[in-house]
Amino acid sequence: MTVTIALVGDYNPNVTAHQAIPRALNLAAENLGLTVAFDWVATSDIDCPDAQALYGYNGIWCVPASPYQSFDGALAAIRRARENQIAFLGTCGGYQHAILEYARNVLGLADAANAEIDPNASLPLIAPLSCALIDQDGGIDLAENSLIRDVCATAHLTETYRCSFGFNPEYAHLLDGRDLRIVAWDQDRDPRAVELRGHPFFIGTAFQPERAALRGEDHPLINAFVRAAAG
């Protein structure tokens, strides 16, 4: 079986995560006994709001290295995955934009913004971290009864970040009782991952699990994403 994955972002061979992602998918394919085909899809090539450029893909991975060329293109891709039960993984910038897409299109918060793009935003859901995490490792606690905890088979992870912006903890309450829920926190209890209830696989992480592939290791979260894409 061939599983097709759209890598939504703006490919840059100098970005460490972009070097790691193909290796991570190949390791997952070997682990699962599948063939994985993937295409890099620039956000500027995604038409809004239907994201027809993504029709036919089994999975959508919104990759690191934002701000993207097209903010709206990234949100359209995420909305397509969310509304059509398509396996979705968002890492780093993809995680941030998954939160923004849900805030705008489900919660009706049209002003929800990324302060990296709009420093004067009235509702900066994505805001500067109190301490930038550039190629740093950090401990992460996973929520009970969450898919990410089940997939990773542990209550605690140590993962690598490369980000200066993240989900503003002042607005974390906006997801209380919602289908998109926070399922991971760092040691300061700042949000580090979200997942969507009622969806086969929709997970966003502030950290970059793909980096395990640079050590020649597969990652359970990426294995699970590919498995979900395979149906």
mmCIF file with all atom_site columns, C-alpha atoms in Angstrom:
data_model
loop_
_atom_site.group_PDB
_atom_site.id
_atom_site.type_symbol
_atom_site.label_atom_id
_atom_site.label_alt_id
_atom_site.label_comp_id
_atom_site.label_asym_id
_atom_site.label_entity_id
_atom_site.label_seq_id
_atom_site.pdbx_PDB_ins_code
_atom_site.Cartn_x
_atom_site.Cartn_y
_atom_site.Cartn_z
_atom_site.occupancy
_atom_site.B_iso_or_equiv
_atom_site.pdbx_formal_charge
_atom_site.auth_seq_id
_atom_site.auth_comp_id
_atom_site.auth_asym_id
_atom_site.auth_atom_id
_atom_site.pdbx_PDB_model_num
ATOM 1   C CA . MET A 1 1   ? 0.000   0.000  0.000  1.00 0.00 ? 1   MET A CA 1
ATOM 2   C CA . THR A 1 2   ? 1.212   3.511  -0.797 1.00 0.00 ? 2   THR A CA 1
ATOM 3   C CA . VAL A 1 3   ? 0.355   6.282  1.662  1.00 0.00 ? 3   VAL A CA 1
ATOM 4   C CA . THR A 1 4   ? 0.461   9.831  0.259  1.00 0.00 ? 4   THR A CA 1
ATOM 5   C CA . ILE A 1 5   ? 1.438   12.719 2.500  1.00 0.00 ? 5   ILE A CA 1
ATOM 6   C CA . ALA A 1 6   ? 1.317   16.447 1.754  1.00 0.00 ? 6   ALA A CA 1
ATOM 7   C CA . LEU A 1 7   ? 4.087   18.357 3.527  1.00 0.00 ? 7   LEU A CA 1
ATOM 8   C CA . VAL A 1 8   ? 2.552   21.804 3.839  1.00 0.00 ? 8   VAL A CA 1
ATOM 9   C CA . GLY A 1 9   ? 5.087   24.568 4.304  1.00 0.00 ? 9   GLY A CA 1
ATOM 10  C CA . ASP A 1 10  ? 7.713   26.345 2.300  1.00 0.00 ? 10  ASP A CA 1
ATOM 11  C CA . TYR A 1 11  ? 10.578  23.957 1.679  1.00 0.00 ? 11  TYR A CA 1
ATOM 12  C CA . ASN A 1 12  ? 14.034  25.164 2.615  1.00 0.00 ? 12  ASN A CA 1
ATOM 13  C CA . PRO A 1 13  ? 16.917  22.655 2.450  1.00 0.00 ? 13  PRO A CA 1
ATOM 14  C CA . ASN A 1 14  ? 18.746  24.600 5.145  1.00 0.00 ? 14  ASN A CA 1
ATOM 15  C CA . VAL A 1 15  ? 16.008  24.030 7.734  1.00 0.00 ? 15  VAL A CA 1
ATOM 16  C CA . THR A 1 16  ? 16.946  21.153 10.023 1.00 0.00 ? 16  THR A CA 1
ATOM 17  C CA . ALA A 1 17  ? 13.346  19.941 10.356 1.00 0.00 ? 17  ALA A CA 1
ATOM 18  C CA . HIS A 1 18  ? 12.971  19.861 6.562  1.00 0.00 ? 18  HIS A CA 1
ATOM 19  C CA . GLN A 1 19  ? 16.077  17.689 6.357  1.00 0.00 ? 19  GLN A CA 1
ATOM 20  C CA . ALA A 1 20  ? 14.667  15.372 9.024  1.00 0.00 ? 20  ALA A CA 1
ATOM 21  C CA . ILE A 1 21  ? 11.080  14.927 7.816  1.00 0.00 ? 21  ILE A CA 1
ATOM 22  C CA . PRO A 1 22  ? 11.760  12.733 4.743  1.00 0.00 ? 22  PRO A CA 1
ATOM 23  C CA . ARG A 1 23  ? 13.966  10.499 6.881  1.00 0.00 ? 23  ARG A CA 1
ATOM 24  C CA . ALA A 1 24  ? 11.277  10.326 9.560  1.00 0.00 ? 24  ALA A CA 1
ATOM 25  C CA . LEU A 1 25  ? 8.653   9.284  7.019  1.00 0.00 ? 25  LEU A CA 1
ATOM 26  C CA . ASN A 1 26  ? 10.959  6.667  5.515  1.00 0.00 ? 26  ASN A CA 1
ATOM 27  C CA . LEU A 1 27  ? 11.665  5.217  8.963  1.00 0.00 ? 27  LEU A CA 1
ATOM 28  C CA . ALA A 1 28  ? 7.937   5.095  9.697  1.00 0.00 ? 28  ALA A CA 1
ATOM 29  C CA . ALA A 1 29  ? 7.317   3.364  6.368  1.00 0.00 ? 29  ALA A CA 1
ATOM 30  C CA . GLU A 1 30  ? 9.942   0.737  7.154  1.00 0.00 ? 30  GLU A CA 1
ATOM 31  C CA . ASN A 1 31  ? 8.541   0.237  10.639 1.00 0.00 ? 31  ASN A CA 1
ATOM 32  C CA . LEU A 1 32  ? 4.994   -0.222 9.359  1.00 0.00 ? 32  LEU A CA 1
ATOM 33  C CA . GLY A 1 33  ? 5.781   -2.134 6.179  1.00 0.00 ? 33  GLY A CA 1
ATOM 34  C CA . LEU A 1 34  ? 4.243   0.551  3.967  1.00 0.00 ? 34  LEU A CA 1
ATOM 35  C CA . THR A 1 35  ? 5.319   2.705  1.062  1.00 0.00 ? 35  THR A CA 1
ATOM 36  C CA . VAL A 1 36  ? 5.110   6.419  1.803  1.00 0.00 ? 36  VAL A CA 1
ATOM 37  C CA . ALA A 1 37  ? 5.106   9.022  -0.977 1.00 0.00 ? 37  ALA A CA 1
ATOM 38  C CA . PHE A 1 38  ? 5.250   12.697 -0.059 1.00 0.00 ? 38  PHE A CA 1
ATOM 39  C CA . ASP A 1 39  ? 5.114   16.071 -1.784 1.00 0.00 ? 39  ASP A CA 1
ATOM 40  C CA . TRP A 1 40  ? 6.234   19.437 -0.491 1.00 0.00 ? 40  TRP A CA 1
ATOM 41  C CA . VAL A 1 41  ? 3.310   21.815 -1.017 1.00 0.00 ? 41  VAL A CA 1
ATOM 42  C CA . ALA A 1 42  ? 4.063   25.521 -0.696 1.00 0.00 ? 42  ALA A CA 1
ATOM 43  C CA . THR A 1 43  ? 1.484   27.453 1.280  1.00 0.00 ? 43  THR A CA 1
ATOM 44  C CA . SER A 1 44  ? 1.294   29.961 -1.574 1.00 0.00 ? 44  SER A CA 1
ATOM 45  C CA . ASP A 1 45  ? 0.086   27.141 -3.862 1.00 0.00 ? 45  ASP A CA 1
ATOM 46  C CA . ILE A 1 46  ? -2.898  26.326 -1.669 1.00 0.00 ? 46  ILE A CA 1
ATOM 47  C CA . ASP A 1 47  ? -6.075  27.982 -2.844 1.00 0.00 ? 47  ASP A CA 1
ATOM 48  C CA . CYS A 1 48  ? -8.487  29.264 -0.238 1.00 0.00 ? 48  CYS A CA 1
ATOM 49  C CA . PRO A 1 49  ? -10.771 28.228 1.206  1.00 0.00 ? 49  PRO A CA 1
ATOM 50  C CA . ASP A 1 50  ? -11.071 24.785 -0.449 1.00 0.00 ? 50  ASP A CA 1
ATOM 51  C CA . ALA A 1 51  ? -7.378  23.753 -0.566 1.00 0.00 ? 51  ALA A CA 1
ATOM 52  C CA . GLN A 1 52  ? -7.969  21.789 -3.780 1.00 0.00 ? 52  GLN A CA 1
ATOM 53  C CA . ALA A 1 53  ? -4.202  21.352 -4.154 1.00 0.00 ? 53  ALA A CA 1
ATOM 54  C CA . LEU A 1 54  ? -4.431  18.858 -1.291 1.00 0.00 ? 54  LEU A CA 1
ATOM 55  C CA . TYR A 1 55  ? -7.175  16.665 -2.722 1.00 0.00 ? 55  TYR A CA 1
ATOM 56  C CA . GLY A 1 56  ? -6.229  13.003 -2.818 1.00 0.00 ? 56  GLY A CA 1
ATOM 57  C CA . TYR A 1 57  ? -3.666  12.989 -0.006 1.00 0.00 ? 57  TYR A CA 1
ATOM 58  C CA . ASN A 1 58  ? -4.045  10.490 2.835  1.00 0.00 ? 58  ASN A CA 1
ATOM 59  C CA . GLY A 1 59  ? -2.299  12.728 5.347  1.00 0.00 ? 59  GLY A CA 1
ATOM 60  C CA . ILE A 1 60  ? -1.356  16.388 5.823  1.00 0.00 ? 60  ILE A CA 1
ATOM 61  C CA . TRP A 1 61  ? 1.703   17.441 7.802  1.00 0.00 ? 61  TRP A CA 1
ATOM 62  C CA . CYS A 1 62  ? 2.028   21.174 8.414  1.00 0.00 ? 62  CYS A CA 1
ATOM 63  C CA . VAL A 1 63  ? 5.769   21.522 8.877  1.00 0.00 ? 63  VAL A CA 1
ATOM 64  C CA . PRO A 1 64  ? 8.093   23.901 10.778 1.00 0.00 ? 64  PRO A CA 1
ATOM 65  C CA . ALA A 1 65  ? 9.691   27.115 9.531  1.00 0.00 ? 65  ALA A CA 1
ATOM 66  C CA . SER A 1 66  ? 6.982   29.740 9.811  1.00 0.00 ? 66  SER A CA 1
ATOM 67  C CA . PRO A 1 67  ? 5.971   32.472 9.165  1.00 0.00 ? 67  PRO A CA 1
ATOM 68  C CA . TYR A 1 68  ? 4.771   30.850 5.960  1.00 0.00 ? 68  TYR A CA 1
ATOM 69  C CA . GLN A 1 69  ? 4.557   32.519 2.559  1.00 0.00 ? 69  GLN A CA 1
ATOM 70  C CA . SER A 1 70  ? 0.760   32.328 2.867  1.00 0.00 ? 70  SER A CA 1
ATOM 71  C CA . PHE A 1 71  ? -0.873  32.424 6.288  1.00 0.00 ? 71  PHE A CA 1
ATOM 72  C CA . ASP A 1 72  ? -4.268  31.795 4.674  1.00 0.00 ? 72  ASP A CA 1
ATOM 73  C CA . GLY A 1 73  ? -2.913  28.867 2.658  1.00 0.00 ? 73  GLY A CA 1
ATOM 74  C CA . ALA A 1 74  ? -1.632  27.176 5.805  1.00 0.00 ? 74  ALA A CA 1
ATOM 75  C CA . LEU A 1 75  ? -4.967  27.663 7.564  1.00 0.00 ? 75  LEU A CA 1
ATOM 76  C CA . ALA A 1 76  ? -6.878  26.317 4.552  1.00 0.00 ? 76  ALA A CA 1
ATOM 77  C CA . ALA A 1 77  ? -4.748  23.157 4.588  1.00 0.00 ? 77  ALA A CA 1
ATOM 78  C CA . ILE A 1 78  ? -5.357  22.608 8.287  1.00 0.00 ? 78  ILE A CA 1
ATOM 79  C CA . ARG A 1 79  ? -9.069  23.240 7.910  1.00 0.00 ? 79  ARG A CA 1
ATOM 80  C CA . ARG A 1 80  ? -9.245  20.654 5.140  1.00 0.00 ? 80  ARG A CA 1
ATOM 81  C CA . ALA A 1 81  ? -7.634  18.054 7.391  1.00 0.00 ? 81  ALA A CA 1
ATOM 82  C CA . ARG A 1 82  ? -9.853  18.951 10.350 1.00 0.00 ? 82  ARG A CA 1
ATOM 83  C CA . GLU A 1 83  ? -13.171 18.977 8.513  1.00 0.00 ? 83  GLU A CA 1
ATOM 84  C CA . ASN A 1 84  ? -12.537 15.945 6.299  1.00 0.00 ? 84  ASN A CA 1
ATOM 85  C CA . GLN A 1 85  ? -11.122 13.516 8.872  1.00 0.00 ? 85  GLN A CA 1
ATOM 86  C CA . ILE A 1 86  ? -7.727  13.469 7.140  1.00 0.00 ? 86  ILE A CA 1
ATOM 87  C CA . ALA A 1 87  ? -4.800  12.433 9.321  1.00 0.00 ? 87  ALA A CA 1
ATOM 88  C CA . PHE A 1 88  ? -3.030  15.602 10.433 1.00 0.00 ? 88  PHE A CA 1
ATOM 89  C CA . LEU A 1 89  ? 0.248   16.354 12.143 1.00 0.00 ? 89  LEU A CA 1
ATOM 90  C CA . GLY A 1 90  ? 1.443   19.880 12.853 1.00 0.00 ? 90  GLY A CA 1
ATOM 91  C CA . THR A 1 91  ? 4.905   20.421 14.307 1.00 0.00 ? 91  THR A CA 1
ATOM 92  C CA . CYS A 1 92  ? 6.277   23.726 15.568 1.00 0.00 ? 92  CYS A CA 1
ATOM 93  C CA . GLY A 1 93  ? 4.753   26.296 13.168 1.00 0.00 ? 93  GLY A CA 1
ATOM 94  C CA . GLY A 1 94  ? 2.132   23.734 12.134 1.00 0.00 ? 94  GLY A CA 1
ATOM 95  C CA . TYR A 1 95  ? 1.056   23.398 15.769 1.00 0.00 ? 95  TYR A CA 1
ATOM 96  C CA . GLN A 1 96  ? 0.756   27.165 16.118 1.00 0.00 ? 96  GLN A CA 1
ATOM 97  C CA . HIS A 1 97  ? -1.353  27.458 12.981 1.00 0.00 ? 97  HIS A CA 1
ATOM 98  C CA . ALA A 1 98  ? -3.605  24.563 14.005 1.00 0.00 ? 98  ALA A CA 1
ATOM 99  C CA . ILE A 1 99  ? -4.536  26.563 17.105 1.00 0.00 ? 99  ILE A CA 1
ATOM 100 C CA . LEU A 1 100 ? -5.151  29.681 15.040 1.00 0.00 ? 100 LEU A CA 1
ATOM 101 C CA . GLU A 1 101 ? -7.276  27.808 12.488 1.00 0.00 ? 101 GLU A CA 1
ATOM 102 C CA . TYR A 1 102 ? -9.494  26.385 15.217 1.00 0.00 ? 102 TYR A CA 1
ATOM 103 C CA . ALA A 1 103 ? -9.780  29.725 16.990 1.00 0.00 ? 103 ALA A CA 1
ATOM 104 C CA . ARG A 1 104 ? -10.829 31.516 13.814 1.00 0.00 ? 104 ARG A CA 1
ATOM 105 C CA . ASN A 1 105 ? -13.044 28.926 12.142 1.00 0.00 ? 105 ASN A CA 1
ATOM 106 C CA . VAL A 1 106 ? -14.585 27.105 15.111 1.00 0.00 ? 106 VAL A CA 1
ATOM 107 C CA . LEU A 1 107 ? -14.495 29.570 17.992 1.00 0.00 ? 107 LEU A CA 1
ATOM 108 C CA . GLY A 1 108 ? -15.283 32.519 15.715 1.00 0.00 ? 108 GLY A CA 1
ATOM 109 C CA . LEU A 1 109 ? -12.321 34.561 16.949 1.00 0.00 ? 109 LEU A CA 1
ATOM 110 C CA . ALA A 1 110 ? -11.549 36.415 13.734 1.00 0.00 ? 110 ALA A CA 1
ATOM 111 C CA . ASP A 1 111 ? -8.842  38.479 15.461 1.00 0.00 ? 111 ASP A CA 1
ATOM 112 C CA . ALA A 1 112 ? -6.859  35.442 16.627 1.00 0.00 ? 112 ALA A CA 1
ATOM 113 C CA . ALA A 1 113 ? -3.364  36.165 15.390 1.00 0.00 ? 113 ALA A CA 1
ATOM 114 C CA . ASN A 1 114 ? 0.308   35.335 15.439 1.00 0.00 ? 114 ASN A CA 1
ATOM 115 C CA . ALA A 1 115 ? 2.341   38.104 17.054 1.00 0.00 ? 115 ALA A CA 1
ATOM 116 C CA . GLU A 1 116 ? 5.322   37.095 14.936 1.00 0.00 ? 116 GLU A CA 1
ATOM 117 C CA . ILE A 1 117 ? 3.338   38.346 11.922 1.00 0.00 ? 117 ILE A CA 1
ATOM 118 C CA . ASP A 1 118 ? 1.284   41.021 13.669 1.00 0.00 ? 118 ASP A CA 1
ATOM 119 C CA . PRO A 1 119 ? 3.093   42.398 16.740 1.00 0.00 ? 119 PRO A CA 1
ATOM 120 C CA . ASN A 1 120 ? 0.162   44.705 17.482 1.00 0.00 ? 120 ASN A CA 1
ATOM 121 C CA . ALA A 1 121 ? -2.507  41.998 17.338 1.00 0.00 ? 121 ALA A CA 1
ATOM 122 C CA . SER A 1 122 ? -5.467  42.480 19.669 1.00 0.00 ? 122 SER A CA 1
ATOM 123 C CA . LEU A 1 123 ? -5.710  38.717 20.269 1.00 0.00 ? 123 LEU A CA 1
ATOM 124 C CA . PRO A 1 124 ? -2.160  37.286 20.103 1.00 0.00 ? 124 PRO A CA 1
ATOM 125 C CA . LEU A 1 125 ? -2.846  33.595 20.589 1.00 0.00 ? 125 LEU A CA 1
ATOM 126 C CA . ILE A 1 126 ? 0.669   32.937 19.346 1.00 0.00 ? 126 ILE A CA 1
ATOM 127 C CA . ALA A 1 127 ? 3.113   35.137 21.239 1.00 0.00 ? 127 ALA A CA 1
ATOM 128 C CA . PRO A 1 128 ? 6.836   35.336 22.071 1.00 0.00 ? 128 PRO A CA 1
ATOM 129 C CA . LEU A 1 129 ? 8.022   32.690 24.508 1.00 0.00 ? 129 LEU A CA 1
ATOM 130 C CA . SER A 1 130 ? 9.400   33.997 27.779 1.00 0.00 ? 130 SER A CA 1
ATOM 131 C CA . CYS A 1 131 ? 12.582  32.151 26.860 1.00 0.00 ? 131 CYS A CA 1
ATOM 132 C CA . ALA A 1 132 ? 13.310  31.164 23.254 1.00 0.00 ? 132 ALA A CA 1
ATOM 133 C CA . LEU A 1 133 ? 13.865  27.429 22.694 1.00 0.00 ? 133 LEU A CA 1
ATOM 134 C CA . ILE A 1 134 ? 16.429  27.225 19.909 1.00 0.00 ? 134 ILE A CA 1
ATOM 135 C CA . ASP A 1 135 ? 17.669  23.642 19.446 1.00 0.00 ? 135 ASP A CA 1
ATOM 136 C CA . GLN A 1 136 ? 16.957  22.973 23.117 1.00 0.00 ? 136 GLN A CA 1
ATOM 137 C CA . ASP A 1 137 ? 15.594  19.838 24.740 1.00 0.00 ? 137 ASP A CA 1
ATOM 138 C CA . GLY A 1 138 ? 12.807  20.017 27.289 1.00 0.00 ? 138 GLY A CA 1
ATOM 139 C CA . GLY A 1 139 ? 10.658  17.759 29.419 1.00 0.00 ? 139 GLY A CA 1
ATOM 140 C CA . ILE A 1 140 ? 6.980   17.377 28.525 1.00 0.00 ? 140 ILE A CA 1
ATOM 141 C CA . ASP A 1 141 ? 4.101   15.906 30.548 1.00 0.00 ? 141 ASP A CA 1
ATOM 142 C CA . LEU A 1 142 ? 1.305   14.223 28.586 1.00 0.00 ? 142 LEU A CA 1
ATOM 143 C CA . ALA A 1 143 ? -2.360  14.287 29.594 1.00 0.00 ? 143 ALA A CA 1
ATOM 144 C CA . GLU A 1 144 ? -4.112  11.193 30.831 1.00 0.00 ? 144 GLU A CA 1
ATOM 145 C CA . ASN A 1 145 ? -6.642  9.687  28.399 1.00 0.00 ? 145 ASN A CA 1
ATOM 146 C CA . SER A 1 146 ? -5.010  11.447 25.455 1.00 0.00 ? 146 SER A CA 1
ATOM 147 C CA . LEU A 1 147 ? -4.123  9.961  22.089 1.00 0.00 ? 147 LEU A CA 1
ATOM 148 C CA . ILE A 1 148 ? -0.609  11.371 22.237 1.00 0.00 ? 148 ILE A CA 1
ATOM 149 C CA . ARG A 1 149 ? 0.043   9.646  25.564 1.00 0.00 ? 149 ARG A CA 1
ATOM 150 C CA . ASP A 1 150 ? -1.400  6.395  24.266 1.00 0.00 ? 150 ASP A CA 1
ATOM 151 C CA . VAL A 1 151 ? 0.674   6.586  21.081 1.00 0.00 ? 151 VAL A CA 1
ATOM 152 C CA . CYS A 1 152 ? 3.911   7.417  22.889 1.00 0.00 ? 152 CYS A CA 1
ATOM 153 C CA . ALA A 1 153 ? 3.216   4.842  25.634 1.00 0.00 ? 153 ALA A CA 1
ATOM 154 C CA . THR A 1 154 ? 4.560   7.166  28.316 1.00 0.00 ? 154 THR A CA 1
ATOM 155 C CA . ALA A 1 155 ? 3.461   10.030 30.551 1.00 0.00 ? 155 ALA A CA 1
ATOM 156 C CA . HIS A 1 156 ? 6.640   12.022 29.960 1.00 0.00 ? 156 HIS A CA 1
ATOM 157 C CA . LEU A 1 157 ? 8.748   12.938 26.943 1.00 0.00 ? 157 LEU A CA 1
ATOM 158 C CA . THR A 1 158 ? 12.001  14.770 26.373 1.00 0.00 ? 158 THR A CA 1
ATOM 159 C CA . GLU A 1 159 ? 11.932  16.460 22.974 1.00 0.00 ? 159 GLU A CA 1
ATOM 160 C CA . THR A 1 160 ? 13.756  19.107 20.945 1.00 0.00 ? 160 THR A CA 1
ATOM 161 C CA . TYR A 1 161 ? 12.412  22.548 20.099 1.00 0.00 ? 161 TYR A CA 1
ATOM 162 C CA . ARG A 1 162 ? 13.346  25.312 17.717 1.00 0.00 ? 162 ARG A CA 1
ATOM 163 C CA . CYS A 1 163 ? 10.929  28.142 18.388 1.00 0.00 ? 163 CYS A CA 1
ATOM 164 C CA . SER A 1 164 ? 10.709  31.643 19.742 1.00 0.00 ? 164 SER A CA 1
ATOM 165 C CA . PHE A 1 165 ? 6.883   31.817 19.663 1.00 0.00 ? 165 PHE A CA 1
ATOM 166 C CA . GLY A 1 166 ? 4.189   29.557 21.068 1.00 0.00 ? 166 GLY A CA 1
ATOM 167 C CA . PHE A 1 167 ? 0.622   29.276 22.318 1.00 0.00 ? 167 PHE A CA 1
ATOM 168 C CA . ASN A 1 168 ? 0.108   32.199 24.689 1.00 0.00 ? 168 ASN A CA 1
ATOM 169 C CA . PRO A 1 169 ? -0.774  30.621 28.077 1.00 0.00 ? 169 PRO A CA 1
ATOM 170 C CA . GLU A 1 170 ? -2.937  33.667 28.886 1.00 0.00 ? 170 GLU A CA 1
ATOM 171 C CA . TYR A 1 171 ? -5.406  32.337 26.306 1.00 0.00 ? 171 TYR A CA 1
ATOM 172 C CA . ALA A 1 172 ? -5.184  28.622 27.114 1.00 0.00 ? 172 ALA A CA 1
ATOM 173 C CA . HIS A 1 173 ? -8.597  28.866 28.802 1.00 0.00 ? 173 HIS A CA 1
ATOM 174 C CA . LEU A 1 174 ? -10.198 29.420 25.381 1.00 0.00 ? 174 LEU A CA 1
ATOM 175 C CA . LEU A 1 175 ? -9.821  25.683 24.754 1.00 0.00 ? 175 LEU A CA 1
ATOM 176 C CA . ASP A 1 176 ? -11.439 24.633 28.056 1.00 0.00 ? 176 ASP A CA 1
ATOM 177 C CA . GLY A 1 177 ? -14.197 22.143 27.243 1.00 0.00 ? 177 GLY A CA 1
ATOM 178 C CA . ARG A 1 178 ? -13.513 22.345 23.509 1.00 0.00 ? 178 ARG A CA 1
ATOM 179 C CA . ASP A 1 179 ? -12.843 19.525 21.075 1.00 0.00 ? 179 ASP A CA 1
ATOM 180 C CA . LEU A 1 180 ? -9.353  20.895 20.448 1.00 0.00 ? 180 LEU A CA 1
ATOM 181 C CA . ARG A 1 181 ? -7.698  20.411 23.795 1.00 0.00 ? 181 ARG A CA 1
ATOM 182 C CA . ILE A 1 182 ? -4.281  20.895 25.326 1.00 0.00 ? 182 ILE A CA 1
ATOM 183 C CA . VAL A 1 183 ? -2.660  17.515 25.954 1.00 0.00 ? 183 VAL A CA 1
ATOM 184 C CA . ALA A 1 184 ? 0.939   18.361 26.864 1.00 0.00 ? 184 ALA A CA 1
ATOM 185 C CA . TRP A 1 185 ? 2.720   20.894 29.066 1.00 0.00 ? 185 TRP A CA 1
ATOM 186 C CA . ASP A 1 186 ? 6.290   21.791 29.883 1.00 0.00 ? 186 ASP A CA 1
ATOM 187 C CA . GLN A 1 187 ? 7.624   21.955 33.426 1.00 0.00 ? 187 GLN A CA 1
ATOM 188 C CA . ASP A 1 188 ? 6.211   25.491 33.801 1.00 0.00 ? 188 ASP A CA 1
ATOM 189 C CA . ARG A 1 189 ? 2.768   24.197 32.719 1.00 0.00 ? 189 ARG A CA 1
ATOM 190 C CA . ASP A 1 190 ? 2.890   26.090 29.435 1.00 0.00 ? 190 ASP A CA 1
ATOM 191 C CA . PRO A 1 191 ? 1.029   24.313 26.576 1.00 0.00 ? 191 PRO A CA 1
ATOM 192 C CA . ARG A 1 192 ? 3.160   22.144 24.301 1.00 0.00 ? 192 ARG A CA 1
ATOM 193 C CA . ALA A 1 193 ? 0.677   20.027 22.291 1.00 0.00 ? 193 ALA A CA 1
ATOM 194 C CA . VAL A 1 194 ? -2.977  19.878 21.263 1.00 0.00 ? 194 VAL A CA 1
ATOM 195 C CA . GLU A 1 195 ? -5.220  17.197 19.802 1.00 0.00 ? 195 GLU A CA 1
ATOM 196 C CA . LEU A 1 196 ? -8.741  17.131 18.400 1.00 0.00 ? 196 LEU A CA 1
ATOM 197 C CA . ARG A 1 197 ? -11.420 14.949 19.958 1.00 0.00 ? 197 ARG A CA 1
ATOM 198 C CA . GLY A 1 198 ? -13.552 12.958 17.522 1.00 0.00 ? 198 GLY A CA 1
ATOM 199 C CA . HIS A 1 199 ? -10.927 13.009 14.775 1.00 0.00 ? 199 HIS A CA 1
ATOM 200 C CA . PRO A 1 200 ? -8.995  9.875  13.715 1.00 0.00 ? 200 PRO A CA 1
ATOM 201 C CA . PHE A 1 201 ? -5.664  11.665 14.116 1.00 0.00 ? 201 PHE A CA 1
ATOM 202 C CA . PHE A 1 202 ? -5.194  15.410 14.572 1.00 0.00 ? 202 PHE A CA 1
ATOM 203 C CA . ILE A 1 203 ? -2.212  16.348 16.729 1.00 0.00 ? 203 ILE A CA 1
ATOM 204 C CA . GLY A 1 204 ? -0.056  19.458 16.904 1.00 0.00 ? 204 GLY A CA 1
ATOM 205 C CA . THR A 1 205 ? 3.187   19.705 18.877 1.00 0.00 ? 205 THR A CA 1
ATOM 206 C CA . ALA A 1 206 ? 5.394   22.668 19.734 1.00 0.00 ? 206 ALA A CA 1
ATOM 207 C CA . PHE A 1 207 ? 8.358   20.283 19.672 1.00 0.00 ? 207 PHE A CA 1
ATOM 208 C CA . GLN A 1 208 ? 9.820   18.593 16.599 1.00 0.00 ? 208 GLN A CA 1
ATOM 209 C CA . PRO A 1 209 ? 9.538   14.776 16.843 1.00 0.00 ? 209 PRO A CA 1
ATOM 210 C CA . GLU A 1 210 ? 10.971  14.462 13.329 1.00 0.00 ? 210 GLU A CA 1
ATOM 211 C CA . ARG A 1 211 ? 14.416  15.246 14.720 1.00 0.00 ? 211 ARG A CA 1
ATOM 212 C CA . ALA A 1 212 ? 14.664  11.705 16.090 1.00 0.00 ? 212 ALA A CA 1
ATOM 213 C CA . ALA A 1 213 ? 15.258  10.640 12.482 1.00 0.00 ? 213 ALA A CA 1
ATOM 214 C CA . LEU A 1 214 ? 18.543  12.567 12.433 1.00 0.00 ? 214 LEU A CA 1
ATOM 215 C CA . ARG A 1 215 ? 19.749  10.020 15.017 1.00 0.00 ? 215 ARG A CA 1
ATOM 216 C CA . GLY A 1 216 ? 18.449  7.181  12.878 1.00 0.00 ? 216 GLY A CA 1
ATOM 217 C CA . GLU A 1 217 ? 15.494  6.611  15.218 1.00 0.00 ? 217 GLU A CA 1
ATOM 218 C CA . ASP A 1 218 ? 11.825  6.395  14.358 1.00 0.00 ? 218 ASP A CA 1
ATOM 219 C CA . HIS A 1 219 ? 9.325   8.266  16.534 1.00 0.00 ? 219 HIS A CA 1
ATOM 220 C CA . PRO A 1 220 ? 6.055   6.746  17.784 1.00 0.00 ? 220 PRO A CA 1
ATOM 221 C CA . LEU A 1 221 ? 4.111   9.911  17.012 1.00 0.00 ? 221 LEU A CA 1
ATOM 222 C CA . ILE A 1 222 ? 5.178   9.911  13.374 1.00 0.00 ? 222 ILE A CA 1
ATOM 223 C CA . ASN A 1 223 ? 4.599   6.165  13.097 1.00 0.00 ? 223 ASN A CA 1
ATOM 224 C CA . ALA A 1 224 ? 1.072   6.736  14.415 1.00 0.00 ? 224 ALA A CA 1
ATOM 225 C CA . PHE A 1 225 ? 0.470   9.591  11.964 1.00 0.00 ? 225 PHE A CA 1
ATOM 226 C CA . VAL A 1 226 ? 1.491   7.427  9.005  1.00 0.00 ? 226 VAL A CA 1
ATOM 227 C CA . ARG A 1 227 ? -0.581  4.511  10.333 1.00 0.00 ? 227 ARG A CA 1
ATOM 228 C CA . ALA A 1 228 ? -3.616  6.789  10.624 1.00 0.00 ? 228 ALA A CA 1
ATOM 229 C CA . ALA A 1 229 ? -3.045  8.078  7.087  1.00 0.00 ? 229 ALA A CA 1
ATOM 230 C CA . ALA A 1 230 ? -3.025  4.470  5.900  1.00 0.00 ? 230 ALA A CA 1
ATOM 231 C CA . GLY A 1 231 ? -6.476  4.058  7.413  1.00 0.00 ? 231 GLY A CA 1
#
